[in-house]
PDB file of C-alpha atoms in Angstrom:
ATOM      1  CA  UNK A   1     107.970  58.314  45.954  1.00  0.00           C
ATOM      2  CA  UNK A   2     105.246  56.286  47.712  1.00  0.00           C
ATOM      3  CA  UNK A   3     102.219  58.487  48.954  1.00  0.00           C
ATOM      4  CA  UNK A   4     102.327  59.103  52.636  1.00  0.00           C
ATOM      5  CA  UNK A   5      98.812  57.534  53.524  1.00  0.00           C
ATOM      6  CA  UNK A   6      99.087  58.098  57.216  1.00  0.00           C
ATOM      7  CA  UNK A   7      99.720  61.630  58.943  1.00  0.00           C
ATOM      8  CA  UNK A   8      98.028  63.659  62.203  1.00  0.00           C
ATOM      9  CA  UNK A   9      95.051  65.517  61.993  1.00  0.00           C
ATOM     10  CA  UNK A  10      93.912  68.352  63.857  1.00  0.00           C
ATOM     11  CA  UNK A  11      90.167  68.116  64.112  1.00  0.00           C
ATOM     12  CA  UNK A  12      86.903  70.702  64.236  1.00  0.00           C
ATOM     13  CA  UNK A  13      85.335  71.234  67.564  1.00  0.00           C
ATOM     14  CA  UNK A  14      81.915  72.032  67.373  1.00  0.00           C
ATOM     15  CA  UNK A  15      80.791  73.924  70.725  1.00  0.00           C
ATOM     16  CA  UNK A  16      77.189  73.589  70.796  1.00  0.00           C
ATOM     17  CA  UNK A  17      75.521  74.943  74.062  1.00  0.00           C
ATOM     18  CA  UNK A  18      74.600  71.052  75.090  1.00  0.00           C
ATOM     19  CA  UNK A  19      78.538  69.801  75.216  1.00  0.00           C
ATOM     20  CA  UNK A  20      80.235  69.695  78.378  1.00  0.00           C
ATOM     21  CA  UNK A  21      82.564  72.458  79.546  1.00  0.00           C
ATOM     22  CA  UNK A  22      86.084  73.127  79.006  1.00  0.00           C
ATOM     23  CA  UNK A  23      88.369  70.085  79.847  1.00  0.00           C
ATOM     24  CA  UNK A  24      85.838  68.009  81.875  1.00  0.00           C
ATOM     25  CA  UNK A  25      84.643  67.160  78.100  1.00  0.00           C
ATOM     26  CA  UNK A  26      86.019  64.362  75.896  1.00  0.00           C
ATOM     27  CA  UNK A  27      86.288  66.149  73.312  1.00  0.00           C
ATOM     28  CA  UNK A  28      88.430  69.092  74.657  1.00  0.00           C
ATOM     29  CA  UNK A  29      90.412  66.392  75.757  1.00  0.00           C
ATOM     30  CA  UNK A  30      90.846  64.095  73.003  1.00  0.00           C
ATOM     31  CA  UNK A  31      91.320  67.840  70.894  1.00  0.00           C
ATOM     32  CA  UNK A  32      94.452  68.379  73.144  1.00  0.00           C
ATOM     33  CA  UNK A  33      96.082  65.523  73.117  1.00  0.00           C
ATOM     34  CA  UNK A  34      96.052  65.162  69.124  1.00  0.00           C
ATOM     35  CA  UNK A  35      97.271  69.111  68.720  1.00  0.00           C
ATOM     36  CA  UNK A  36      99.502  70.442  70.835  1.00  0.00           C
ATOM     37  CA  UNK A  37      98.914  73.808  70.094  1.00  0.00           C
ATOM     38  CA  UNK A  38      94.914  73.415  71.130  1.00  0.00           C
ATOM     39  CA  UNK A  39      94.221  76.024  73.668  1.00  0.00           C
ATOM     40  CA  UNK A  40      91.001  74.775  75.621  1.00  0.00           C
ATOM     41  CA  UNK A  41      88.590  77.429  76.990  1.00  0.00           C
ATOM     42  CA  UNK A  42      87.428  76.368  80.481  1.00  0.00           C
ATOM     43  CA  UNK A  43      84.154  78.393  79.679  1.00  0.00           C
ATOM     44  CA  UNK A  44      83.205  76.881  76.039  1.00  0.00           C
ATOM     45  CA  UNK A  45      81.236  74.282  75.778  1.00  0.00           C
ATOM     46  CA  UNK A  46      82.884  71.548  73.629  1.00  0.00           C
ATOM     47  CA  UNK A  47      80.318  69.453  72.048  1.00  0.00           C
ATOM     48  CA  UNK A  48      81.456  67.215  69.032  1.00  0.00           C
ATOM     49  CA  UNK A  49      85.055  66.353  67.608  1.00  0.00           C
ATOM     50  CA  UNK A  50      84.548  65.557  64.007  1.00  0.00           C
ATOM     51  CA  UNK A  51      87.257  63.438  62.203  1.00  0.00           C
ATOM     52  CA  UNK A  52      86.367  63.580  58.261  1.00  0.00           C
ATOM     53  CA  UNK A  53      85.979  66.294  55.545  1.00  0.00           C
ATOM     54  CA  UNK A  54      83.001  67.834  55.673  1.00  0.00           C
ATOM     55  CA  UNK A  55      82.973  71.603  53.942  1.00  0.00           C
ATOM     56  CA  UNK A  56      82.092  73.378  57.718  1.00  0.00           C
ATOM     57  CA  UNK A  57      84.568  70.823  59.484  1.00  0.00           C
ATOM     58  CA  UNK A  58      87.573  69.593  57.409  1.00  0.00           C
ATOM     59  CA  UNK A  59      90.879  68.203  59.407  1.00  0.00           C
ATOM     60  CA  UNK A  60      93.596  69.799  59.226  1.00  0.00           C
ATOM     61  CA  UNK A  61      97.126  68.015  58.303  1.00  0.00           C
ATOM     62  CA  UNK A  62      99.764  68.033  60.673  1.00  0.00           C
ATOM     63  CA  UNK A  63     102.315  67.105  58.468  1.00  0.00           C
ATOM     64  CA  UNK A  64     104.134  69.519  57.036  1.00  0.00           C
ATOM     65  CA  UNK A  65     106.081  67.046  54.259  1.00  0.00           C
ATOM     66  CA  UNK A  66     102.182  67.165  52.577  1.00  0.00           C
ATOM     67  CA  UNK A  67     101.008  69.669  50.122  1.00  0.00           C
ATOM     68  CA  UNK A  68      97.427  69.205  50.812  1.00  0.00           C
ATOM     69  CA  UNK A  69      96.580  71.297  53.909  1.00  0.00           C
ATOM     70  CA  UNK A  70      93.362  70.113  54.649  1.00  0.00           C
ATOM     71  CA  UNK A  71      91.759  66.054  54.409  1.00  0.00           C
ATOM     72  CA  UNK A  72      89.457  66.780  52.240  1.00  0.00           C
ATOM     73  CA  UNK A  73      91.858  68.359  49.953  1.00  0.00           C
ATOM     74  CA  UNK A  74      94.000  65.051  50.021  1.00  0.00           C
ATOM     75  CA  UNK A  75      91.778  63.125  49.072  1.00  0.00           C
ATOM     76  CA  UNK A  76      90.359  64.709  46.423  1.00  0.00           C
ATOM     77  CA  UNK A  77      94.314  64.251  44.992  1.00  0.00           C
ATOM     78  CA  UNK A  78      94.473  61.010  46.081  1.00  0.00           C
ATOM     79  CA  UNK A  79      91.627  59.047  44.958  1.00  0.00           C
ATOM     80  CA  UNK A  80      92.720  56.012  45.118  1.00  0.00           C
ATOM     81  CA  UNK A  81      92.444  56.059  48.941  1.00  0.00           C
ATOM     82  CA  UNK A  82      88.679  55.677  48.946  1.00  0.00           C
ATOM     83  CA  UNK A  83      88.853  52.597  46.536  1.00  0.00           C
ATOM     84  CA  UNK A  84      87.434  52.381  43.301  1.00  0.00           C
ATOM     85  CA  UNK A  85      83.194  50.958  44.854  1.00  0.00           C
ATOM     86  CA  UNK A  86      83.685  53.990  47.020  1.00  0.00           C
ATOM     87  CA  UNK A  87      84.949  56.518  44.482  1.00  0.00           C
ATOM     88  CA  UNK A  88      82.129  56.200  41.674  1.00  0.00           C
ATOM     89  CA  UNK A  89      79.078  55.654  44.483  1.00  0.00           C
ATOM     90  CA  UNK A  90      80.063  58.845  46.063  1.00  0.00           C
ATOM     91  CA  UNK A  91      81.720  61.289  43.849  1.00  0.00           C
ATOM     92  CA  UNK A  92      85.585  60.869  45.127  1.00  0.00           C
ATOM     93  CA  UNK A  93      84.144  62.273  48.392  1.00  0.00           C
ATOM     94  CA  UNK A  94      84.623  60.566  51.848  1.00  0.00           C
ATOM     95  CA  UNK A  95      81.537  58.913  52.567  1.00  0.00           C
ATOM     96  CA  UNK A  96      81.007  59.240  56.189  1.00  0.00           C
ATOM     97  CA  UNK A  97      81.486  61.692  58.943  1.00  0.00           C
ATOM     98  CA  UNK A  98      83.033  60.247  62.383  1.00  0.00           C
ATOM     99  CA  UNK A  99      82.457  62.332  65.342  1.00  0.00           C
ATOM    100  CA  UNK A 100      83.066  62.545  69.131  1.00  0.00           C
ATOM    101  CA  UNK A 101      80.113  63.766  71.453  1.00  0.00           C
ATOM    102  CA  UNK A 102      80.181  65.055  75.003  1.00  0.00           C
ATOM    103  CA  UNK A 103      76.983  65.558  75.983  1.00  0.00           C
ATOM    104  CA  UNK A 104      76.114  67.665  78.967  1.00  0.00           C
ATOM    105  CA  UNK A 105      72.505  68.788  78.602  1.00  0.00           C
ATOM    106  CA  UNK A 106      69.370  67.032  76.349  1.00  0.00           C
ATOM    107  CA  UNK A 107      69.740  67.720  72.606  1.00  0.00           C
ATOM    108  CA  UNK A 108      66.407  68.793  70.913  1.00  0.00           C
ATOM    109  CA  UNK A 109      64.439  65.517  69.292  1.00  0.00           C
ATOM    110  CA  UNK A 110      65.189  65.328  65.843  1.00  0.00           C
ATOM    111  CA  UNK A 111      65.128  62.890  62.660  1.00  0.00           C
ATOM    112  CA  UNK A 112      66.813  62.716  59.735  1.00  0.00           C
ATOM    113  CA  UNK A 113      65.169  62.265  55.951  1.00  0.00           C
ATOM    114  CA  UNK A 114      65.335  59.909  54.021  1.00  0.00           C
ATOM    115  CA  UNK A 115      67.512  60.075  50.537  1.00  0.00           C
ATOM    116  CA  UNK A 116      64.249  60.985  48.389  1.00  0.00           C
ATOM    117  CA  UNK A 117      63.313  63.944  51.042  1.00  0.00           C
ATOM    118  CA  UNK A 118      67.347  65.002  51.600  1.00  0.00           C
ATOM    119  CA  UNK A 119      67.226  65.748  48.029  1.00  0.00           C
ATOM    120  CA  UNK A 120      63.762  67.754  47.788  1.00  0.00           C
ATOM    121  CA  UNK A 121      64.966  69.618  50.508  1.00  0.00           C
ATOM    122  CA  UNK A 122      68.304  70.195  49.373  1.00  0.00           C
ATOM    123  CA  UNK A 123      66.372  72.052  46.553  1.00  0.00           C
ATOM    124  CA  UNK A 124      64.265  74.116  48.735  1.00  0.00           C
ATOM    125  CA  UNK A 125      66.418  75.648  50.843  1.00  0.00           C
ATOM    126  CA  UNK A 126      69.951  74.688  50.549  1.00  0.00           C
ATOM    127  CA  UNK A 127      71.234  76.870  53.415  1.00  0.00           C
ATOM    128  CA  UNK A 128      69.515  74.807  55.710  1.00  0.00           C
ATOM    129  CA  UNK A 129      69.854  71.227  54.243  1.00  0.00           C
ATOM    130  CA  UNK A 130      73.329  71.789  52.642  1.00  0.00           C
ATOM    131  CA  UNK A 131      73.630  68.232  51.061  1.00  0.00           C
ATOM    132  CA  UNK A 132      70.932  66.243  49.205  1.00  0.00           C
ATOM    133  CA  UNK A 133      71.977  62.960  51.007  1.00  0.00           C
ATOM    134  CA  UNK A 134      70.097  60.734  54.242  1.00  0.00           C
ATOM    135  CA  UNK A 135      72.363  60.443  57.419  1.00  0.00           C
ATOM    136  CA  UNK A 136      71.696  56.922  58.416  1.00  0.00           C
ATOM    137  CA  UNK A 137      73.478  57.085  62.068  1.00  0.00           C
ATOM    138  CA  UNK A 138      75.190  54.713  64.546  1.00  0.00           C
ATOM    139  CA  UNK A 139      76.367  55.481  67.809  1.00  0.00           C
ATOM    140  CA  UNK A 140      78.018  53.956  70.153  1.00  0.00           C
ATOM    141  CA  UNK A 141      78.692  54.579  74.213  1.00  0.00           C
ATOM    142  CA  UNK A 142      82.142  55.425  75.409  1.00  0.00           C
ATOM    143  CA  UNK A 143      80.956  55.881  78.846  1.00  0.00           C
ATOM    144  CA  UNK A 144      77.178  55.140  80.140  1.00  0.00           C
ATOM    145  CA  UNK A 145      75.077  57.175  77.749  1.00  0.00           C
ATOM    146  CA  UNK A 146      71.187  57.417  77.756  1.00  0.00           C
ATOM    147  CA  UNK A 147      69.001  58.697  74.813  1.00  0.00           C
ATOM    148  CA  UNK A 148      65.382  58.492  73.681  1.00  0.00           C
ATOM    149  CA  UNK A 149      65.012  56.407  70.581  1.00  0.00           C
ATOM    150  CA  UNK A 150      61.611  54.933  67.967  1.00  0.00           C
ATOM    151  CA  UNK A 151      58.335  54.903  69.242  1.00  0.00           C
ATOM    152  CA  UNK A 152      57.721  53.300  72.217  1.00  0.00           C
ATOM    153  CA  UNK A 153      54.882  50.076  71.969  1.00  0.00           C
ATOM    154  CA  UNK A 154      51.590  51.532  72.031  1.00  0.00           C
ATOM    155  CA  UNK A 155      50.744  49.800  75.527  1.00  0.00           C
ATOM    156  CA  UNK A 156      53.679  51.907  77.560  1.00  0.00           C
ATOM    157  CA  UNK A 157      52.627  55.093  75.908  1.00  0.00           C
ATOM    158  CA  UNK A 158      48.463  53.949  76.902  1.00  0.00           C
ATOM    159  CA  UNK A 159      50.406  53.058  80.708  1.00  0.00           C
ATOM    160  CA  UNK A 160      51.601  56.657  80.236  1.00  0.00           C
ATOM    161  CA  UNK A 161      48.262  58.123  79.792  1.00  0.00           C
ATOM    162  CA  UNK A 162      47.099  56.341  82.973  1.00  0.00           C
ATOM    163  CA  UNK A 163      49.504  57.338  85.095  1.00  0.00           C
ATOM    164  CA  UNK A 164      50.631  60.962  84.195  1.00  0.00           C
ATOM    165  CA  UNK A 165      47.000  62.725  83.666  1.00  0.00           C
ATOM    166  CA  UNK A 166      48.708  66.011  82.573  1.00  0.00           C
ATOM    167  CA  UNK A 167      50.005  64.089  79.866  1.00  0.00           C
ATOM    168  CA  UNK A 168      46.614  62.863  78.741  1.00  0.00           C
ATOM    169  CA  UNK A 169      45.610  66.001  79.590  1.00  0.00           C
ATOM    170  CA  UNK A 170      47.768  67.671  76.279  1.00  0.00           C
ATOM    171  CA  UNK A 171      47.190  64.930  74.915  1.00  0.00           C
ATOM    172  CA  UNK A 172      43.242  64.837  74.785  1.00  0.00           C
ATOM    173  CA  UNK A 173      40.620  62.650  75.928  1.00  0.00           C
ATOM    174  CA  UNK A 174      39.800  61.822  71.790  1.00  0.00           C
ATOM    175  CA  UNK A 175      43.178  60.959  71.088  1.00  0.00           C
ATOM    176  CA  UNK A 176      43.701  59.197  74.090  1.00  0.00           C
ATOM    177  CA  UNK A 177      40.877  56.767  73.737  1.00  0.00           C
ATOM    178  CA  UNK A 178      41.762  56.102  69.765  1.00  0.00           C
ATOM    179  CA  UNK A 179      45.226  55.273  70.932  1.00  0.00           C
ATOM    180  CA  UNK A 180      43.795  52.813  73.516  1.00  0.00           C
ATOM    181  CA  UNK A 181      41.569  51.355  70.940  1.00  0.00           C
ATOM    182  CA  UNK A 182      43.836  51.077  68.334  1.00  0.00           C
ATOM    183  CA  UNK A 183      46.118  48.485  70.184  1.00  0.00           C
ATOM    184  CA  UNK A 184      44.207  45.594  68.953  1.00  0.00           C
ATOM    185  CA  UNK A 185      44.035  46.939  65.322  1.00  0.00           C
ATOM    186  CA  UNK A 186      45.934  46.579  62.307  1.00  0.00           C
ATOM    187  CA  UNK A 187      49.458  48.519  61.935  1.00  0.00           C
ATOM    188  CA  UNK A 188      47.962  51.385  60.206  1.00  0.00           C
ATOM    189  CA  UNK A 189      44.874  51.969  62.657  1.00  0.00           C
ATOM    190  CA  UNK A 190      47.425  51.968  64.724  1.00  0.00           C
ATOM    191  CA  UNK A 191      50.050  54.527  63.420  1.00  0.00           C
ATOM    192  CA  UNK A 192      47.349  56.950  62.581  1.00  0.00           C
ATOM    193  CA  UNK A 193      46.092  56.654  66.255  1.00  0.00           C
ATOM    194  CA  UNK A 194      49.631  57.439  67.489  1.00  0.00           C
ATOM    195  CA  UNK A 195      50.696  59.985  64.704  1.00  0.00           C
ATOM    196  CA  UNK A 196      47.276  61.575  65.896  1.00  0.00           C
ATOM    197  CA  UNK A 197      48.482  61.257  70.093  1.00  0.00           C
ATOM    198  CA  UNK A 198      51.823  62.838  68.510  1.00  0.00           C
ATOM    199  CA  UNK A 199      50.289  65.787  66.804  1.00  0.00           C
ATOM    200  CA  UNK A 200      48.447  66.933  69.637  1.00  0.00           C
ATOM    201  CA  UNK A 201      50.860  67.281  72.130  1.00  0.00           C
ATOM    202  CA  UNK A 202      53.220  68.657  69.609  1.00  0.00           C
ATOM    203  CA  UNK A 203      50.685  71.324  68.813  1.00  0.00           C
ATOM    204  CA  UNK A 204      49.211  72.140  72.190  1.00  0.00           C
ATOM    205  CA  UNK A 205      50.348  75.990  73.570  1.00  0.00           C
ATOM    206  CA  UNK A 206      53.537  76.965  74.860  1.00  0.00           C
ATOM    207  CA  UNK A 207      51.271  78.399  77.938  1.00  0.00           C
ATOM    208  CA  UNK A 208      49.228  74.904  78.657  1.00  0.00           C
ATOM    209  CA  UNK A 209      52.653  73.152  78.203  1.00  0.00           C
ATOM    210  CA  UNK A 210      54.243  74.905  80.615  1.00  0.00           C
ATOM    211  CA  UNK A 211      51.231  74.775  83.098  1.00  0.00           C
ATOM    212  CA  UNK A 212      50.629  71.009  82.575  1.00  0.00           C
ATOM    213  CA  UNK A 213      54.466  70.208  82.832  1.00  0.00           C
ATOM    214  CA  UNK A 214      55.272  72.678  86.389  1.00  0.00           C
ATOM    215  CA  UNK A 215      52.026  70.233  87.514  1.00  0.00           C
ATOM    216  CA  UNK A 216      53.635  67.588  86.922  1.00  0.00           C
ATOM    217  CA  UNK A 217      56.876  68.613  88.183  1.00  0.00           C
ATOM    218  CA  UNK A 218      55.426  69.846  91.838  1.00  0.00           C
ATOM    219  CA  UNK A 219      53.313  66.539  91.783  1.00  0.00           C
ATOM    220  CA  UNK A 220      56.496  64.167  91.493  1.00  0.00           C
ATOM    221  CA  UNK A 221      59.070  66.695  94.183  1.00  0.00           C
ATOM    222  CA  UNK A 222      55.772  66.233  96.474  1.00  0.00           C
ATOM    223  CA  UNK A 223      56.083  62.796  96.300  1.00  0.00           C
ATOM    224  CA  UNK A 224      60.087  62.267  96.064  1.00  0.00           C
ATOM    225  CA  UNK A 225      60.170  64.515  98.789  1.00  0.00           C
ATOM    226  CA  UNK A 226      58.056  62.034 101.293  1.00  0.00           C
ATOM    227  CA  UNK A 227      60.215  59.257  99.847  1.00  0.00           C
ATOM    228  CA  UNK A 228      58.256  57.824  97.386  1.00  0.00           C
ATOM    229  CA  UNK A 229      59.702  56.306  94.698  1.00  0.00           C
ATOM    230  CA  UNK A 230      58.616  57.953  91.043  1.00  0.00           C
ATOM    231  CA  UNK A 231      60.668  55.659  88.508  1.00  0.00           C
ATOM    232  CA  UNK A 232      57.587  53.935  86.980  1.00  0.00           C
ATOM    233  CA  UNK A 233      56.899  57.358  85.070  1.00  0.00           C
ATOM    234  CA  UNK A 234      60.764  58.643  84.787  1.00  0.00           C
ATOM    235  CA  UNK A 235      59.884  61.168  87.936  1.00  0.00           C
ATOM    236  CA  UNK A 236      63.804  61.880  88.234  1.00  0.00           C
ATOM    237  CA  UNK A 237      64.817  62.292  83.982  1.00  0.00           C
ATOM    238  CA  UNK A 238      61.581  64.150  84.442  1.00  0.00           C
ATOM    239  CA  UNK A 239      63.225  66.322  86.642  1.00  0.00           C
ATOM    240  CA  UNK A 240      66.066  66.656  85.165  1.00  0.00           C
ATOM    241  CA  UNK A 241      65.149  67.981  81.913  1.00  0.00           C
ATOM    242  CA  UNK A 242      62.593  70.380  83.113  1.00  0.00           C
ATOM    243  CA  UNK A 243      65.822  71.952  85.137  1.00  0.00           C
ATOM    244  CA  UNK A 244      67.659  71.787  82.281  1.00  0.00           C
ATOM    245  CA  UNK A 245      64.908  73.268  79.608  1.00  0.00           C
ATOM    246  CA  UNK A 246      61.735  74.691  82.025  1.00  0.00           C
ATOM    247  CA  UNK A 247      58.473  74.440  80.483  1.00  0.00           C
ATOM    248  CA  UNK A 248      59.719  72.685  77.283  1.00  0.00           C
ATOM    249  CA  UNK A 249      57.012  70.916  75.692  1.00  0.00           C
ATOM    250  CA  UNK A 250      60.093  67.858  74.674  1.00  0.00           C
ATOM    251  CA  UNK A 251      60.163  66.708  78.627  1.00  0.00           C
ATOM    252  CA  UNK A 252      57.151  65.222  77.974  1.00  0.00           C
ATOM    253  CA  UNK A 253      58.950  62.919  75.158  1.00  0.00           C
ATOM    254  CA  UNK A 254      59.817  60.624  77.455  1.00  0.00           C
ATOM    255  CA  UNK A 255      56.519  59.094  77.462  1.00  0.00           C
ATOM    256  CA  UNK A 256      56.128  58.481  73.915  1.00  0.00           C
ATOM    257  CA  UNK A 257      60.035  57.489  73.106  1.00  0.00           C
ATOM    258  CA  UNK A 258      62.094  54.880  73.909  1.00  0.00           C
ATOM    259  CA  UNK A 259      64.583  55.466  76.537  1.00  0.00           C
ATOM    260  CA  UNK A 260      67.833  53.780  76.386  1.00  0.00           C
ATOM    261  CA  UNK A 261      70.753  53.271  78.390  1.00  0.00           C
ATOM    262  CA  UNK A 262      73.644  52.184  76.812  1.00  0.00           C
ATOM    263  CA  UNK A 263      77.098  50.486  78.680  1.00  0.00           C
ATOM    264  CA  UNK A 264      80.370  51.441  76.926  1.00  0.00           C
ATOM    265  CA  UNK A 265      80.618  49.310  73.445  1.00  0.00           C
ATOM    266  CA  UNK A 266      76.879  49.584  72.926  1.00  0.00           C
ATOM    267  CA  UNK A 267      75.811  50.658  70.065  1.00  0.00           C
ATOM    268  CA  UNK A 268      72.365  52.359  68.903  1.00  0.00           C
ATOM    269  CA  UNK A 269      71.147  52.412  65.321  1.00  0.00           C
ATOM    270  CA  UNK A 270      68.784  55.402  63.907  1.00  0.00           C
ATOM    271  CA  UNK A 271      67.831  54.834  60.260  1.00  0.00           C
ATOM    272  CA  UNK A 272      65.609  57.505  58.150  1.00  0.00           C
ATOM    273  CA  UNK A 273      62.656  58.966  60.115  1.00  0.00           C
ATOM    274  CA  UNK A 274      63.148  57.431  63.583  1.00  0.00           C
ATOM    275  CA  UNK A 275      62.692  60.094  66.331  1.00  0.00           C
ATOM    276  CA  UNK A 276      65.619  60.728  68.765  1.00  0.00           C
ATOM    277  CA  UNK A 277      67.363  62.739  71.400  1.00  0.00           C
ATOM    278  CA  UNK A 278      70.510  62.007  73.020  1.00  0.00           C
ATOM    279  CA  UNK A 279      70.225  63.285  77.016  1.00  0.00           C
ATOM    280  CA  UNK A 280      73.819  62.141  78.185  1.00  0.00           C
ATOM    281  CA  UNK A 281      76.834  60.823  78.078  1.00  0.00           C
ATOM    282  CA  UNK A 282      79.911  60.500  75.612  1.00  0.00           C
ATOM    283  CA  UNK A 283      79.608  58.777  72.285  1.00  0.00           C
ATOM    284  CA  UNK A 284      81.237  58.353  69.460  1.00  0.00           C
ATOM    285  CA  UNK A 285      78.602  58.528  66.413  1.00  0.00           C
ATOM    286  CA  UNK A 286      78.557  57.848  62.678  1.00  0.00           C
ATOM    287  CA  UNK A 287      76.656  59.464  59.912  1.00  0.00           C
ATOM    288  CA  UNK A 288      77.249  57.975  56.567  1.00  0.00           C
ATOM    289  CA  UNK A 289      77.388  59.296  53.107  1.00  0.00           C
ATOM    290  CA  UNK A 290      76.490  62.788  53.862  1.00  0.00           C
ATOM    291  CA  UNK A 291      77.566  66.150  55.281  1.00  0.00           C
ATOM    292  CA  UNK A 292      75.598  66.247  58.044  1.00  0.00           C
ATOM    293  CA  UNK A 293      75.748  62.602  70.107  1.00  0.00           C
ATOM    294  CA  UNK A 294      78.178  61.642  78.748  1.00  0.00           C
ATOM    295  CA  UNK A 295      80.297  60.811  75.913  1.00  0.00           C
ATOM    296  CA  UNK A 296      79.420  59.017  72.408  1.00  0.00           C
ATOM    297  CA  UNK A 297      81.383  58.226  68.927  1.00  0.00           C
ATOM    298  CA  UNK A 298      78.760  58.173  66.043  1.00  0.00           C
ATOM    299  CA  UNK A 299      78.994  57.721  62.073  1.00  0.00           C
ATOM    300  CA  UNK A 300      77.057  59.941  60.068  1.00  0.00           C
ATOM    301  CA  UNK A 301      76.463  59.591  56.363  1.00  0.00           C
ATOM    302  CA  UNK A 302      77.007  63.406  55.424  1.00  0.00           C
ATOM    303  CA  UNK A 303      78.912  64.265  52.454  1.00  0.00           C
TER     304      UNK A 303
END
């Protein structure tokens, strides 16, 4: 008998205090209409659907003329699914993980390692970095979805400086001018200038954060209210994460990341080391090759 290579699934959920609630999310929905016995919870956030066979997410088979109970167990019995280039390169495991994100507050910035740090970690502390793989990622907008993403050029972070002065203020006046200076050096000059810019607002304390940011904050509602328009320095996003996350030193990310807006079918790409947050939306995202973000799909290498 032929092996049955296509059958239903019932996927993990992942509720993650950032994913939208109950039904209004994609992925409650898409959850229900692929399992008919999914109960959704009208006070749980649901966060990300994830369609592959990672260990702390592996579908479920809906098929009861199947052995296997689980993806990840039927493909480890059925090898030849993954094709032979597939099968030695990644060790007869499934070498991506697809997911479904609903995204109803800003997710903490965050980059993944490369292959050569995945691994050292991996040996450090495993219950932290369970796999010794990179998570290359791709997502891609279901409905409008924004995110920060990269560096921004040095000249709109300098603009930055000029305009928000309680961002140069954590910043520092040192730091600041190197950054200014560095714009008509070489590459390196350069990164060390903004790694440097980085650093120090990454470092500065919790208390000056906070006052610097609620300065900012009562500076751009002065001027909103009197019908001012505050868009050249993000004065509503602004807003909007300091309601979601007050006094969080990551509001102030804006000013050093790129923000992006995506329509439905775009995509955005984040190889090793690139800084990111996703703020809204739904997606659908990728991460390849490893176990490992309105409403997104992405691909994440993560077994």
């Amino acid at each position: 008998m032929a092996v049955q290579k296509v059958f239903p699934l019932s996927c993990t959920v992942q509720h993650y205090a950032w994913g939208k609630m109950g039904s209004s999310s994609e992925v409650a929905r898409l959850l229900a209409s692929s399992d008919p016995q999914a109960q959704i919870s009208e006070d749980k956030p649901y966060a990300e659907l994830w369609m592959g066979s990672h260990p702390r997410g592996d579908a479920k088979i809906l098929d009861n003329r199947i052995s296997q109970k689980t993806l990840g167990q039927w493909i480890s019995e059925n090898q030849d699914c993954l094709g032979s280039k597939v099968k030695e390169t990644f060790n007869g495991k499934l070498p991506f993980l697809f997911k479904v994100l609903s995204v109803e507050t800003a997710l903490s910035i965050q980059a993944h390692p490369n292959k050569e740090l995945a691994e050292k970690l991996h040996l450090q502390a495993p219950q932290h970095y369970p796999d010794a793989n990179h998570k290359p990622e791709m997502a891609i907008a279901l409905t409008s979805f924004q995110g920060l993403c990269g560096f921004r050029p040095i000249e709109e972070i300098v603009t930055f400086l000029t305009k928000v002065p309680e961002f140069q203020f954590l910043i520092g006046d040192n730091a600041a001018a190197q950054l200014k200076q560095s714009s008509n050096s070489d590459s390196q000059s350069a990164s060390s200038a903004l790694q440097s810019c980085f650093s120090h607002l990454m470092k500065s304390e919790k208390k000056v954060v906070a006052e610097q940011l609620n300065l900012l904050v009562k500076r751009i509602s002065q001027q909103v209210a009197a019908g001012n328009n505050m868009e050249d320095i993000y004065g509503e996003l602004l807003l909007q994460l300091h309601q979601q996350y007050p006094g969080d030193i990551g509001c102030f990310a804006i000013y050093f990341l790129n923000l992006l807006t995506l329509k439905p079918g775009e995509a955005m790409f984040l190889e090793a080391n690139v800084p990111h947050a996703y703020l809204k939306g739904v997606a659908s995202r990728d991460e390849e090759c490893q176990l490992s973000a309105g409403h997104c799909l992405s691909l994440h290498t993560d077994l």
